[in-house]
mmCIF file of C-alpha atoms in Angstrom:
data_model
loop_
_atom_site.group_PDB
_atom_site.id
_atom_site.type_symbol
_atom_site.label_atom_id
_atom_site.label_comp_id
_atom_site.label_asym_id
_atom_site.label_seq_id
_atom_site.Cartn_x
_atom_site.Cartn_y
_atom_site.Cartn_z
ATOM 1 C CA MET U 293 100.186 86.540 61.468
ATOM 2 C CA GLU U 294 96.921 84.749 60.544
ATOM 3 C CA LEU U 295 97.048 83.005 57.185
ATOM 4 C CA SER U 296 94.018 84.884 56.088
ATOM 5 C CA SER U 297 96.056 88.021 56.054
ATOM 6 C CA LEU U 298 98.813 86.704 54.017
ATOM 7 C CA VAL U 299 99.050 87.075 50.153
ATOM 8 C CA ARG U 300 101.072 85.257 47.684
ATOM 9 C CA ASP U 301 103.521 87.067 45.683
ATOM 10 C CA GLU U 302 102.543 87.306 42.127
ATOM 11 C CA LEU U 303 106.122 87.051 40.690
ATOM 12 C CA TYR U 304 107.983 84.952 43.061
ATOM 13 C CA TYR U 305 105.491 82.325 44.392
ATOM 14 C CA PHE U 306 106.311 79.515 42.158
ATOM 15 C CA GLU U 307 103.975 76.569 42.193
ATOM 16 C CA ASP U 308 106.987 74.058 41.991
ATOM 17 C CA GLY U 309 108.872 75.818 44.576
ATOM 18 C CA ASN U 310 109.825 74.045 47.845
ATOM 19 C CA CYS U 311 110.763 76.818 50.298
ATOM 20 C CA ILE U 312 108.019 79.153 51.526
ATOM 21 C CA ILE U 313 109.250 82.508 52.975
ATOM 22 C CA GLN U 314 107.138 85.119 54.647
ATOM 23 C CA VAL U 315 108.261 88.754 54.293
ATOM 24 C CA GLU U 316 105.891 91.164 56.020
ATOM 25 C CA ASN U 317 102.382 90.028 54.751
ATOM 26 C CA ARG U 318 103.666 88.426 51.562
ATOM 27 C CA LEU U 319 104.446 84.878 50.856
ATOM 28 C CA PHE U 320 107.224 83.720 48.478
ATOM 29 C CA ASN U 321 107.589 80.098 47.368
ATOM 30 C CA LEU U 322 111.286 79.717 46.027
ATOM 31 C CA HIS U 323 113.516 76.700 45.102
ATOM 32 C CA ARG U 324 115.917 75.534 47.808
ATOM 33 C CA PHE U 325 118.597 74.654 45.340
ATOM 34 C CA ILE U 326 118.639 78.205 44.030
ATOM 35 C CA LEU U 327 118.867 79.739 47.589
ATOM 36 C CA ARG U 328 121.540 77.195 48.439
ATOM 37 C CA ARG U 329 123.648 78.003 45.340
ATOM 38 C CA ALA U 330 123.578 81.770 45.866
ATOM 39 C CA SER U 331 123.572 82.187 49.569
ATOM 40 C CA THR U 332 125.933 80.897 52.296
ATOM 41 C CA VAL U 333 123.282 81.734 54.996
ATOM 42 C CA PHE U 334 120.600 79.538 53.122
ATOM 43 C CA GLN U 335 123.236 76.855 52.410
ATOM 44 C CA ASP U 336 123.994 76.555 56.148
ATOM 45 C CA MET U 337 120.285 76.740 56.916
ATOM 46 C CA PHE U 338 119.650 73.724 54.603
ATOM 47 C CA SER U 339 122.634 71.719 55.615
ATOM 48 C CA GLY U 340 120.726 69.366 57.974
ATOM 49 C CA SER U 341 119.494 66.080 56.992
ATOM 50 C CA PRO U 342 116.379 66.059 54.828
ATOM 51 C CA SER U 343 114.885 63.573 57.171
ATOM 52 C CA SER U 344 115.007 65.965 60.254
ATOM 53 C CA ASN U 345 111.710 67.401 61.202
ATOM 54 C CA LEU U 346 113.057 71.016 61.350
ATOM 55 C CA TRP U 347 114.456 70.705 57.865
ATOM 56 C CA SER U 348 111.340 69.356 56.319
ATOM 57 C CA ALA U 349 108.863 71.499 58.442
ATOM 58 C CA GLU U 350 110.222 75.012 58.295
ATOM 59 C CA GLY U 351 109.280 76.738 54.871
ATOM 60 C CA SER U 352 107.316 73.711 53.908
ATOM 61 C CA SER U 353 103.810 75.318 53.628
ATOM 62 C CA ASP U 354 102.096 78.620 53.734
ATOM 63 C CA VAL U 355 101.096 77.757 57.506
ATOM 64 C CA ASN U 356 104.847 77.360 58.492
ATOM 65 C CA PRO U 357 106.978 79.538 56.446
ATOM 66 C CA ILE U 358 110.508 80.880 57.015
ATOM 67 C CA VAL U 359 110.065 84.486 58.241
ATOM 68 C CA CYS U 360 112.566 86.971 56.900
ATOM 69 C CA GLU U 361 112.737 90.387 58.639
ATOM 70 C CA ASP U 362 112.961 92.357 55.296
ATOM 71 C CA THR U 363 110.694 94.706 53.173
ATOM 72 C CA VAL U 364 108.704 93.202 50.446
ATOM 73 C CA ALA U 365 110.330 95.625 47.877
ATOM 74 C CA ALA U 366 113.838 94.648 48.814
ATOM 75 C CA PHE U 367 113.056 90.925 48.996
ATOM 76 C CA GLN U 368 111.514 91.058 45.445
ATOM 77 C CA ALA U 369 114.624 92.878 44.155
ATOM 78 C CA TRP U 370 116.769 90.200 45.650
ATOM 79 C CA CYS U 371 114.641 87.554 44.064
ATOM 80 C CA TRP U 372 115.113 89.101 40.819
ATOM 81 C CA ALA U 373 118.976 88.743 41.284
ATOM 82 C CA LEU U 374 118.632 85.181 42.396
ATOM 83 C CA TYR U 375 116.868 83.824 39.360
ATOM 84 C CA VAL U 376 118.511 86.018 36.683
ATOM 85 C CA GLY U 377 121.894 84.565 38.206
ATOM 86 C CA GLN U 378 120.784 81.068 37.227
ATOM 87 C CA THR U 379 121.358 81.763 33.619
ATOM 88 C CA THR U 380 123.797 84.625 33.970
ATOM 89 C CA ARG U 381 126.983 85.003 35.977
ATOM 90 C CA PHE U 382 127.493 88.165 38.003
ATOM 91 C CA ASP U 383 130.693 89.403 36.657
ATOM 92 C CA GLU U 384 131.882 92.259 34.414
ATOM 93 C CA ALA U 385 131.839 90.150 31.390
ATOM 94 C CA GLN U 386 128.005 89.865 31.511
ATOM 95 C CA ILE U 387 126.959 93.009 29.513
ATOM 96 C CA GLY U 388 123.498 91.426 29.008
ATOM 97 C CA LEU U 389 122.821 91.293 32.832
ATOM 98 C CA ASP U 390 123.693 94.963 33.256
ATOM 99 C CA ALA U 391 121.477 95.855 30.351
ATOM 100 C CA SER U 392 118.605 93.846 31.679
ATOM 101 C CA ALA U 393 118.778 95.970 35.036
ATOM 102 C CA ALA U 394 119.252 99.289 33.091
ATOM 103 C CA GLY U 395 115.868 100.611 34.218
ATOM 104 C CA PHE U 396 116.479 99.734 37.967
ATOM 105 C CA THR U 397 116.464 102.598 40.498
ATOM 106 C CA LEU U 398 119.181 103.461 42.769
ATOM 107 C CA GLU U 399 116.831 102.186 45.566
ATOM 108 C CA GLN U 400 116.460 98.709 43.828
ATOM 109 C CA PHE U 401 120.297 98.298 43.418
ATOM 110 C CA ALA U 402 120.530 99.052 47.141
ATOM 111 C CA HIS U 403 117.902 96.521 48.046
ATOM 112 C CA ILE U 404 119.869 93.930 46.121
ATOM 113 C CA GLY U 405 123.199 94.840 47.638
ATOM 114 C CA LEU U 406 121.790 95.008 51.179
ATOM 115 C CA LEU U 407 120.202 91.593 51.158
ATOM 116 C CA ALA U 408 123.080 89.998 49.125
ATOM 117 C CA HIS U 409 125.255 91.356 52.092
ATOM 118 C CA LYS U 410 122.793 90.046 54.682
ATOM 119 C CA TYR U 411 122.553 86.581 53.130
ATOM 120 C CA GLN U 412 125.963 86.375 52.039
ATOM 121 C CA CYS U 413 125.762 86.235 48.298
ATOM 122 C CA GLU U 414 129.458 86.667 47.324
ATOM 123 C CA ARG U 415 128.630 87.102 43.475
ATOM 124 C CA ILE U 416 125.610 89.270 43.854
ATOM 125 C CA GLU U 417 126.850 91.874 46.204
ATOM 126 C CA PRO U 418 129.818 93.167 44.375
ATOM 127 C CA TRP U 419 127.615 93.313 41.121
ATOM 128 C CA ALA U 420 125.018 95.361 42.866
ATOM 129 C CA LEU U 421 127.645 97.721 44.388
ATOM 130 C CA LYS U 422 129.115 98.235 40.795
ATOM 131 C CA GLN U 423 125.893 99.054 39.355
ATOM 132 C CA LEU U 424 125.204 101.625 42.306
ATOM 133 C CA GLU U 425 128.697 103.162 41.639
ATOM 134 C CA GLN U 426 128.010 103.627 37.945
ATOM 135 C CA LYS U 427 124.540 104.880 38.411
ATOM 136 C CA LEU U 428 125.683 107.534 40.998
ATOM 137 C CA ASP U 429 128.663 108.557 38.898
ATOM 138 C CA GLY U 430 126.381 109.422 36.042
ATOM 139 C CA LEU U 431 123.878 111.200 38.318
ATOM 140 C CA ASN U 432 126.773 113.300 39.752
ATOM 141 C CA ARG U 433 128.029 114.224 36.394
ATOM 142 C CA ASN U 434 124.807 115.541 35.401
ATOM 143 C CA ARG U 435 123.483 116.878 38.694
ATOM 144 C CA GLN U 436 123.094 120.405 37.437
ATOM 145 C CA SER U 437 120.394 119.218 34.916
ATOM 146 C CA VAL U 438 118.578 116.300 36.570
ATOM 147 C CA ALA U 439 116.870 115.942 39.960
ATOM 148 C CA LEU U 440 118.533 114.313 42.718
ATOM 149 C CA PRO U 441 116.804 111.521 44.672
ATOM 150 C CA PRO U 442 114.654 112.658 47.610
ATOM 151 C CA ARG U 443 116.177 112.963 51.117
ATOM 152 C CA GLU U 444 114.548 109.665 52.238
ATOM 153 C CA ILE U 445 116.081 107.666 49.507
ATOM 154 C CA LEU U 446 119.651 109.219 50.036
ATOM 155 C CA GLU U 447 119.401 108.343 53.733
ATOM 156 C CA TYR U 448 118.407 104.873 52.917
ATOM 157 C CA LEU U 449 121.270 104.463 50.468
ATOM 158 C CA ILE U 450 123.804 105.833 53.002
ATOM 159 C CA ARG U 451 122.443 103.409 55.723
ATOM 160 C CA THR U 452 122.919 100.676 53.292
ATOM 161 C CA SER U 453 126.487 101.551 52.595
ATOM 162 C CA VAL U 454 127.103 101.597 56.431
ATOM 163 C CA LYS U 455 125.413 98.276 56.911
ATOM 164 C CA CYS U 456 127.251 96.744 54.165
ATOM 165 C CA ASP U 457 130.619 98.180 55.069
ATOM 166 C CA TRP U 458 131.273 99.468 51.543
ATOM 167 C CA SER U 459 133.925 101.677 53.048
ATOM 168 C CA GLU U 460 136.337 101.111 50.018
ATOM 169 C CA SER U 461 133.662 102.531 47.502
ATOM 170 C CA SER U 462 133.283 106.097 46.658
ATOM 171 C CA ILE U 463 129.462 105.784 46.849
ATOM 172 C CA ARG U 464 129.066 107.088 50.511
ATOM 173 C CA VAL U 465 130.897 110.268 49.930
ATOM 174 C CA THR U 466 128.798 111.019 46.769
ATOM 175 C CA LEU U 467 125.559 110.198 48.591
ATOM 176 C CA GLU U 468 126.581 112.530 51.521
ATOM 177 C CA ASP U 469 127.430 115.270 48.999
ATOM 178 C CA PHE U 470 123.951 115.009 47.680
ATOM 179 C CA LEU U 471 122.365 114.932 51.040
ATOM 180 C CA LEU U 472 124.214 117.965 52.055
ATOM 181 C CA SER U 473 122.729 119.787 48.943
ATOM 182 C CA THR U 474 119.251 119.391 50.600
ATOM 183 C CA ILE U 475 120.023 121.722 53.433
ATOM 184 C CA PRO U 476 119.798 123.377 51.037
ATOM 185 C CA VAL U 477 122.437 125.447 49.125
ATOM 186 C CA PRO U 478 120.899 127.762 46.841
ATOM 187 C CA SER U 479 121.747 127.753 43.073
ATOM 188 C CA GLU U 480 123.270 130.678 41.232
ATOM 189 C CA GLY U 481 119.828 131.450 39.757
ATOM 190 C CA SER U 482 118.299 131.787 43.309
ATOM 191 C CA PHE U 483 120.379 134.845 44.166
ATOM 192 C CA ARG U 484 117.942 137.386 43.072
ATOM 193 C CA THR U 485 116.086 140.239 44.825
ATOM 194 C CA GLY U 486 112.959 139.223 46.337
ATOM 195 C CA SER U 487 113.544 135.523 46.242
ATOM 196 C CA ALA U 488 112.435 133.616 49.299
ATOM 197 C CA ALA U 489 114.515 131.045 51.007
ATOM 198 C CA PRO U 490 114.094 129.087 54.400
ATOM 199 C CA ILE U 491 116.476 130.439 57.055
ATOM 200 C CA ASP U 492 115.379 128.600 60.103
ATOM 201 C CA GLY U 493 117.715 125.682 59.914
ATOM 202 C CA VAL U 494 115.163 123.084 59.208
ATOM 203 C CA GLY U 495 117.122 121.288 56.483
ATOM 204 C CA LEU U 496 120.302 121.508 58.653
ATOM 205 C CA SER U 497 118.335 119.868 61.566
ATOM 206 C CA LEU U 498 117.167 116.946 59.337
ATOM 207 C CA VAL U 499 120.772 116.156 58.099
ATOM 208 C CA LEU U 500 122.305 116.525 61.677
ATOM 209 C CA ASN U 501 119.671 114.194 63.107
ATOM 210 C CA PHE U 502 120.522 111.701 60.366
ATOM 211 C CA ALA U 503 124.249 112.053 60.927
ATOM 212 C CA GLU U 504 123.749 111.377 64.581
ATOM 213 C CA SER U 505 121.712 108.371 63.843
ATOM 214 C CA ILE U 506 124.512 106.724 61.966
ATOM 215 C CA GLY U 507 127.216 107.950 64.292
ATOM 216 C CA SER U 508 128.960 110.113 61.624
ATOM 217 C CA LYS U 509 130.782 113.039 63.215
ATOM 218 C CA THR U 510 132.298 113.768 59.801
ATOM 219 C CA LEU U 511 128.991 114.364 58.199
ATOM 220 C CA GLU U 512 127.826 116.421 61.115
ATOM 221 C CA ALA U 513 130.847 118.828 60.709
ATOM 222 C CA ARG U 514 130.202 119.074 56.937
ATOM 223 C CA ALA U 515 126.547 119.817 57.476
ATOM 224 C CA TYR U 516 127.407 122.746 59.889
ATOM 225 C CA TYR U 517 129.961 124.023 57.446
ATOM 226 C CA ARG U 518 127.577 123.753 54.448
ATOM 227 C CA PHE U 519 124.850 125.645 56.328
ATOM 228 C CA LEU U 520 127.312 128.482 57.212
ATOM 229 C CA ALA U 521 128.110 128.720 53.532
ATOM 230 C CA TRP U 522 124.540 128.718 52.520
ATOM 231 C CA VAL U 523 123.586 131.718 54.876
ATOM 232 C CA GLY U 524 126.528 133.875 53.583
ATOM 233 C CA TRP U 525 128.806 133.033 56.514
ATOM 234 C CA ASN U 526 126.793 135.281 59.050
ATOM 235 C CA LEU U 527 124.277 134.282 61.698
ATOM 236 C CA ILE U 528 122.898 137.647 62.260
ATOM 237 C CA PRO U 529 119.263 137.275 61.224
ATOM 238 C CA ARG U 530 118.723 140.047 58.667
ATOM 239 C CA LEU U 531 122.101 139.950 57.216
ATOM 240 C CA ARG U 532 121.900 136.285 57.127
ATOM 241 C CA PHE U 533 118.682 136.645 55.043
ATOM 242 C CA SER U 534 120.030 139.231 52.607
ATOM 243 C CA ARG U 535 123.029 137.169 51.956
ATOM 244 C CA SER U 536 121.233 133.902 51.274
ATOM 245 C CA SER U 537 118.291 135.305 49.201
ATOM 246 C CA GLY U 538 118.303 138.754 48.572
ATOM 247 C CA THR U 539 121.848 140.040 47.764
ATOM 248 C CA LYS U 540 123.080 140.473 44.266
ATOM 249 C CA TYR U 541 126.603 139.241 43.926
ATOM 250 C CA SER U 542 129.150 140.860 41.669
ATOM 251 C CA TYR U 543 131.952 139.228 39.771
ATOM 252 C CA PRO U 544 134.994 141.809 39.742
ATOM 253 C CA ASP U 545 137.213 139.650 37.878
ATOM 254 C CA GLY U 546 134.764 137.491 35.963
ATOM 255 C CA ASN U 547 135.645 134.412 37.949
ATOM 256 C CA ALA U 548 133.216 132.436 40.048
ATOM 257 C CA HIS U 549 135.712 132.072 42.928
ATOM 258 C CA HIS U 550 135.733 135.849 43.355
ATOM 259 C CA ARG U 551 131.971 136.305 43.803
ATOM 260 C CA ALA U 552 131.786 139.142 46.246
ATOM 261 C CA VAL U 553 130.034 142.029 47.466
ATOM 262 C CA ASP U 554 131.154 145.299 48.907
ATOM 263 C CA LEU U 555 129.525 145.544 52.279
ATOM 264 C CA ASP U 556 130.434 149.260 52.933
ATOM 265 C CA ALA U 557 128.407 150.051 49.789
ATOM 266 C CA LEU U 558 125.241 148.370 50.998
ATOM 267 C CA SER U 559 122.587 150.293 52.649
ATOM 268 C CA SER U 560 121.653 149.290 56.217
ATOM 269 C CA LYS U 561 118.337 148.114 54.652
ATOM 270 C CA ALA U 562 119.929 145.790 52.322
ATOM 271 C CA ALA U 563 122.762 144.507 54.465
ATOM 272 C CA GLY U 564 120.846 144.212 57.558
ATOM 273 C CA LEU U 565 121.655 145.847 60.959
ATOM 274 C CA PRO U 566 123.322 143.703 63.722
ATOM 275 C CA HIS U 567 120.920 142.894 66.569
ATOM 276 C CA LYS U 568 119.946 139.782 68.551
ATOM 277 C CA TRP U 569 120.965 136.368 67.401
ATOM 278 C CA ASP U 570 118.406 134.267 65.880
ATOM 279 C CA PRO U 571 117.798 131.100 67.991
ATOM 280 C CA LEU U 572 117.453 128.883 64.867
ATOM 281 C CA GLY U 573 114.496 127.080 66.535
ATOM 282 C CA ALA U 574 114.631 124.074 64.248
ATOM 283 C CA LEU U 575 117.981 123.066 66.015
ATOM 284 C CA ASN U 576 118.052 121.495 69.478
ATOM 285 C CA LYS U 577 120.185 123.404 72.093
ATOM 286 C CA GLU U 578 123.218 121.226 71.681
ATOM 287 C CA GLN U 579 123.100 121.690 67.833
ATOM 288 C CA GLN U 580 122.750 125.510 68.257
ATOM 289 C CA ALA U 581 125.742 125.522 70.588
ATOM 290 C CA ARG U 582 127.861 123.513 68.036
ATOM 291 C CA LEU U 583 126.833 125.808 65.316
ATOM 292 C CA LEU U 584 127.807 129.003 67.140
ATOM 293 C CA ASN U 585 131.090 127.468 68.561
ATOM 294 C CA GLY U 586 132.101 126.384 65.166
ATOM 295 C CA PHE U 587 131.230 129.808 63.643
ATOM 296 C CA ASP U 588 133.200 131.610 66.336
ATOM 297 C CA PHE U 589 136.230 129.260 65.635
ATOM 298 C CA LEU U 590 136.114 130.001 61.841
ATOM 299 C CA SER U 591 135.842 133.639 62.626
ATOM 300 C CA SER U 592 138.894 133.476 64.814
ATOM 301 C CA LEU U 593 140.845 131.600 62.155
ATOM 302 C CA ARG U 594 139.664 134.085 59.496
ATOM 303 C CA ARG U 595 141.155 136.814 61.502
ATOM 304 C CA GLU U 596 144.458 134.870 62.016
ATOM 305 C CA LEU U 597 144.686 134.459 58.105
ATOM 306 C CA GLN U 598 144.872 138.237 57.573
ATOM 307 C CA ARG U 599 148.552 137.916 58.740
ATOM 308 C CA PRO U 600 150.753 136.568 55.805
ATOM 309 C CA PRO U 601 152.641 133.246 56.552
ATOM 310 C CA ASN U 602 156.420 133.164 56.922
ATOM 311 C CA VAL U 603 157.828 131.575 53.714
ATOM 312 C CA THR U 604 161.452 132.260 54.470
ATOM 313 C CA ALA U 605 162.007 128.771 55.742
ATOM 314 C CA LEU U 606 160.670 127.130 52.684
ATOM 315 C CA THR U 607 163.383 124.926 51.037
ATOM 316 C CA CYS U 608 161.423 123.705 47.996
ATOM 317 C CA GLY U 609 163.191 125.923 45.527
ATOM 318 C CA CYS U 610 160.056 127.605 44.461
ATOM 319 C CA PHE U 611 161.684 131.100 44.517
ATOM 320 C CA SER U 612 159.235 132.908 42.315
ATOM 321 C CA PHE U 613 156.368 131.506 44.237
ATOM 322 C CA THR U 614 157.741 132.363 47.748
ATOM 323 C CA ARG U 615 158.689 135.816 46.613
ATOM 324 C CA SER U 616 155.247 136.694 45.337
ATOM 325 C CA LEU U 617 153.214 134.993 48.169
ATOM 326 C CA PRO U 618 153.409 137.687 50.901
ATOM 327 C CA ASP U 619 152.283 140.445 48.539
ATOM 328 C CA SER U 620 149.375 138.293 47.207
ATOM 329 C CA TRP U 621 148.363 136.982 50.505
ATOM 330 C CA GLU U 622 148.335 140.767 51.941
ATOM 331 C CA ARG U 623 146.358 141.925 49.062
ATOM 332 C CA GLU U 624 143.587 139.293 49.367
ATOM 333 C CA ALA U 625 143.665 139.601 53.140
ATOM 334 C CA ARG U 626 142.597 143.196 52.885
ATOM 335 C CA LEU U 627 139.494 142.046 51.311
ATOM 336 C CA LEU U 628 138.511 139.647 53.979
ATOM 337 C CA ASP U 629 136.356 142.107 55.630
ATOM 338 C CA ARG U 630 134.523 143.204 52.483
ATOM 339 C CA GLN U 631 134.026 140.179 50.270
ATOM 340 C CA LEU U 632 131.413 137.631 51.487
ATOM 341 C CA ALA U 633 132.842 134.716 49.544
ATOM 342 C CA TYR U 634 136.038 135.073 51.447
ATOM 343 C CA ASP U 635 134.349 134.295 54.629
ATOM 344 C CA ASP U 636 134.818 130.703 53.277
ATOM 345 C CA ILE U 637 138.205 130.165 54.495
ATOM 346 C CA ARG U 638 139.053 127.537 51.879
ATOM 347 C CA MET U 639 138.120 129.870 48.997
ATOM 348 C CA PHE U 640 140.314 132.607 50.549
ATOM 349 C CA LEU U 641 143.362 130.200 50.627
ATOM 350 C CA ALA U 642 142.777 129.159 46.905
ATOM 351 C CA VAL U 643 143.109 132.729 45.626
ATOM 352 C CA ALA U 644 145.796 133.796 48.121
ATOM 353 C CA VAL U 645 148.241 131.154 46.882
ATOM 354 C CA GLY U 646 147.475 131.835 43.338
ATOM 355 C CA TYR U 647 145.085 128.892 42.291
ATOM 356 C CA ASN U 648 142.311 129.848 39.830
ATOM 357 C CA LYS U 649 140.086 127.055 40.779
ATOM 358 C CA TYR U 650 138.264 126.602 43.947
ATOM 359 C CA GLU U 651 137.479 122.936 43.019
ATOM 360 C CA ILE U 652 141.152 121.892 44.020
ATOM 361 C CA LEU U 653 140.233 121.918 47.684
#
């Protein structure tokens, strides 16, 4: 890149710096001793003799910078962590450090964590991960009242967690839950007559393509399942639309887990008449086949569940439970063909065995 097209960063091009780094079209002039102290990668890079030509030439001027394949936004966030770390240690005792980053976004913390992982900053990466966890926990607790990050940010955060191998952290599960909600799953308030909802699988396609790009079969499976829940567990076009956007749900016992509708009581216009399968054109042929195969399997399992389980062999001593289970199971199984909510197998199991809260599953 020609020198004339490069610009010096306003915040991190220090006049007394001695290590010039190019990121995209931006030049940074940092201090080698700070880079060496924070990063094992830069420590190894600068381990040569100061008299060697390579050590003295690379990064010595705007004409010959060290080139880093990062984004400007990510590098700026990482530079903040580098320099604030000179006066503050990255550990749990440093409340002031956490307070100074209170206004940072999820994306900025991910930038810091990603580059800290890339450049092996053993103090900075755990701190950035901790900040991400705390921020996501707060967002998850208030998700009904606050807007979730856009899909692009969620995908970046998930990719970052994969690249950094944060497998022991809960953030990936939380982020994937947020991403699945973009399929989308209608809120309670969206179940009203005349409300419009997309039914062509665009949201599902986007999540599936992303899951394939990171090699996550688990996320793919969860996306298919969430889509089926969103369309009311029916892929017949008109019935699927009425369940996802136009059907009013009743609450016979006042509990959310019993949200149901009597299909026999619906008119053909309201419920929709069975006719040709919608090709769900937003999905490719392979995705369409997987969706239909999964739906067929769940339908078969649903029919199998109508037979009460054999509990005579149980030896747990729960006599009252085993005695009442067959009757409870049979009673709920009779509703399988009439209650939309029970097309979700997990919800049926929760009620059949006597649990009051669907969240246990």
